[in-house]
Coordinates of C-alpha atoms in Angstrom, one line a residue:
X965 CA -20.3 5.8 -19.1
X966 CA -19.0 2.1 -18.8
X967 CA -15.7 1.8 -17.9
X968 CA -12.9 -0.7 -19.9
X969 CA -11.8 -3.1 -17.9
X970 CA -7.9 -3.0 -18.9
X971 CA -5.8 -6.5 -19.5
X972 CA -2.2 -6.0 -18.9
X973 CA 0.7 -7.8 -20.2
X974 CA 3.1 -10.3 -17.7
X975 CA 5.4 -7.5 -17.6
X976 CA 3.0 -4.7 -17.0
X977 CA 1.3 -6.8 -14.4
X978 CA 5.0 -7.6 -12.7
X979 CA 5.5 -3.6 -12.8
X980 CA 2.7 -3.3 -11.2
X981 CA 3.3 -5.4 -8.4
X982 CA 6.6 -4.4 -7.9
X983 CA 5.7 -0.4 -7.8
X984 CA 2.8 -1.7 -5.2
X985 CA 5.0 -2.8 -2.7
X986 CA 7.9 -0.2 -3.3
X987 CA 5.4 2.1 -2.1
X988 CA 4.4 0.6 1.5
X989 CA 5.1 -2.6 3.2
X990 CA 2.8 -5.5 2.0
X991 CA 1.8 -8.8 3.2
X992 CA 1.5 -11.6 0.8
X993 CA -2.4 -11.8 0.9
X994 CA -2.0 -7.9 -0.3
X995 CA -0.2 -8.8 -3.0
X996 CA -2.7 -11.5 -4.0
X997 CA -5.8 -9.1 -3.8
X998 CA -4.1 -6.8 -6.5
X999 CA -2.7 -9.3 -8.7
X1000 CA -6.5 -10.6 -8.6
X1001 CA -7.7 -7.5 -9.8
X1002 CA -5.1 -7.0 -12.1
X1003 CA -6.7 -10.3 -13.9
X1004 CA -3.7 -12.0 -13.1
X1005 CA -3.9 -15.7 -13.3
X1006 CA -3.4 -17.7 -9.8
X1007 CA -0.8 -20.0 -11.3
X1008 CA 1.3 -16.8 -12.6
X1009 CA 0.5 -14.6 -10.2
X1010 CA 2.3 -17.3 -7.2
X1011 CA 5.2 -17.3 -9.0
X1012 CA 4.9 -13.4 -9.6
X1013 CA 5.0 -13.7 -5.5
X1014 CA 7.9 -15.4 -5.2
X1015 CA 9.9 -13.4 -7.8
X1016 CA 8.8 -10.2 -5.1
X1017 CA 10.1 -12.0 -2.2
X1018 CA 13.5 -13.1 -4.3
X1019 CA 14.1 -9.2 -5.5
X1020 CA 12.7 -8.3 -1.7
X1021 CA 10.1 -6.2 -2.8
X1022 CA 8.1 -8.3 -0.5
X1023 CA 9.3 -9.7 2.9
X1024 CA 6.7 -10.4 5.7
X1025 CA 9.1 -9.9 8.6
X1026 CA 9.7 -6.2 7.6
X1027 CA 5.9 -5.9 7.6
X1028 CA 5.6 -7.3 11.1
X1029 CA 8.1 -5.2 12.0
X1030 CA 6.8 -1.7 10.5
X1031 CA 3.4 -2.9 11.8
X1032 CA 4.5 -3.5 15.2
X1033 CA 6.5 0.1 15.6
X1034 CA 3.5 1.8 14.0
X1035 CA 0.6 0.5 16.4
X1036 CA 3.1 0.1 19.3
X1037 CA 4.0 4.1 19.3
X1038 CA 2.1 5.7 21.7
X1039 CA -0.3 3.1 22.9
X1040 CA -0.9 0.8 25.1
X1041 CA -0.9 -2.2 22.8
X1042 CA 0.9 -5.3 24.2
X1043 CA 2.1 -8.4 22.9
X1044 CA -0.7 -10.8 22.5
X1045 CA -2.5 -7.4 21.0
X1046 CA 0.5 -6.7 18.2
X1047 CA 0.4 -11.0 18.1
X1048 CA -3.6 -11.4 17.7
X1049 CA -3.4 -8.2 15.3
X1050 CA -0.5 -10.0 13.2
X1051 CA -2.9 -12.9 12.9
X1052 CA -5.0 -10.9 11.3
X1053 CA -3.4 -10.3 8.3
X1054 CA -2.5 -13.7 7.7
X1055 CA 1.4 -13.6 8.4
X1056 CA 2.6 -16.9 7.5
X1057 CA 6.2 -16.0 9.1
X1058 CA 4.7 -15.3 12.3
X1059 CA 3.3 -18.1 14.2
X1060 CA 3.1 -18.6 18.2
X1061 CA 6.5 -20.6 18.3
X1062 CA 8.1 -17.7 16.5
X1063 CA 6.9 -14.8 18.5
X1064 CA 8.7 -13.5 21.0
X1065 CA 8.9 -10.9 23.4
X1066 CA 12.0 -9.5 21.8
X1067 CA 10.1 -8.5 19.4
X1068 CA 7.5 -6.6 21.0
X1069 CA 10.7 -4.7 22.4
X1070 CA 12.6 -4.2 18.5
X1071 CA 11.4 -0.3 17.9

C-alpha cells in the first residue's frame, strides 16, 4: 500500500512547528529538518523560525542549558565535552567566546 504524502496548509504547518517544540527543547537545525519534511518552503519556513523564536517556542540557550543539566547529571562529562557536544548540534548562540565556565556550573 503506497502511502499519501500529505501537503499542509501555512497554518497547519505553523501548528506543527509550534506543537514540535512545545513538546521538548529544539535547536534550530531541528526545526529545519521537520519543516523540510513537512514540504515546507525554505523561504517560509526561515521566517516560520523566526516567528518560534519571537513567541519563544524556540530559544537555543534553553537548549544548551537542558542539554548541559541532562548529560552533565551523573557523569563525568566536562566542559570542553558539554562545549564540543554543543558544537555538534550546530548552536549558533554558543560559540568559544561565549562559553564559559559558569555555565558548565548553572544546574
Amino acid at each position: 500500500m503506497e502511502k499519501k504524502k500529505k501537503f499542509y496548509s501555512p497554518e497547519e504547518a505553523l501548528a506543527k512547528a509550534m506543537s514540535y517544540c512545545a513538546y521538548q527543547e529544539r535547536t534550530v537545525k531541528d526545526v529545519k529538518q521537520k519543516l523540510r519534511a513537512l514540504k515546507v518552503a525554505v523561504d517560509e519556513s526561515e521566517a516560520y523560525i523566526q516567528l518560534l523564536k519571537q513567541e519563544n517556542y524556540l530559544n537555543e540557550e534553553r537548549f544548551a542549558k537542558a542539554f548541559e543539566c541532562t548529560l552533565g547529571q551523573g557523569t563525568t562529562w566536562g566542559c570542553f565535552d558539554l562545549k564540543t557536544a554543543l558544537d555538534g548540534v550546530y548552536l549558533s548562540v554558543f560559540s568559544s567566546m561565549h562559553f564559559s565556565y559558569e555555565f558548565c556550573l548553572s544546574c
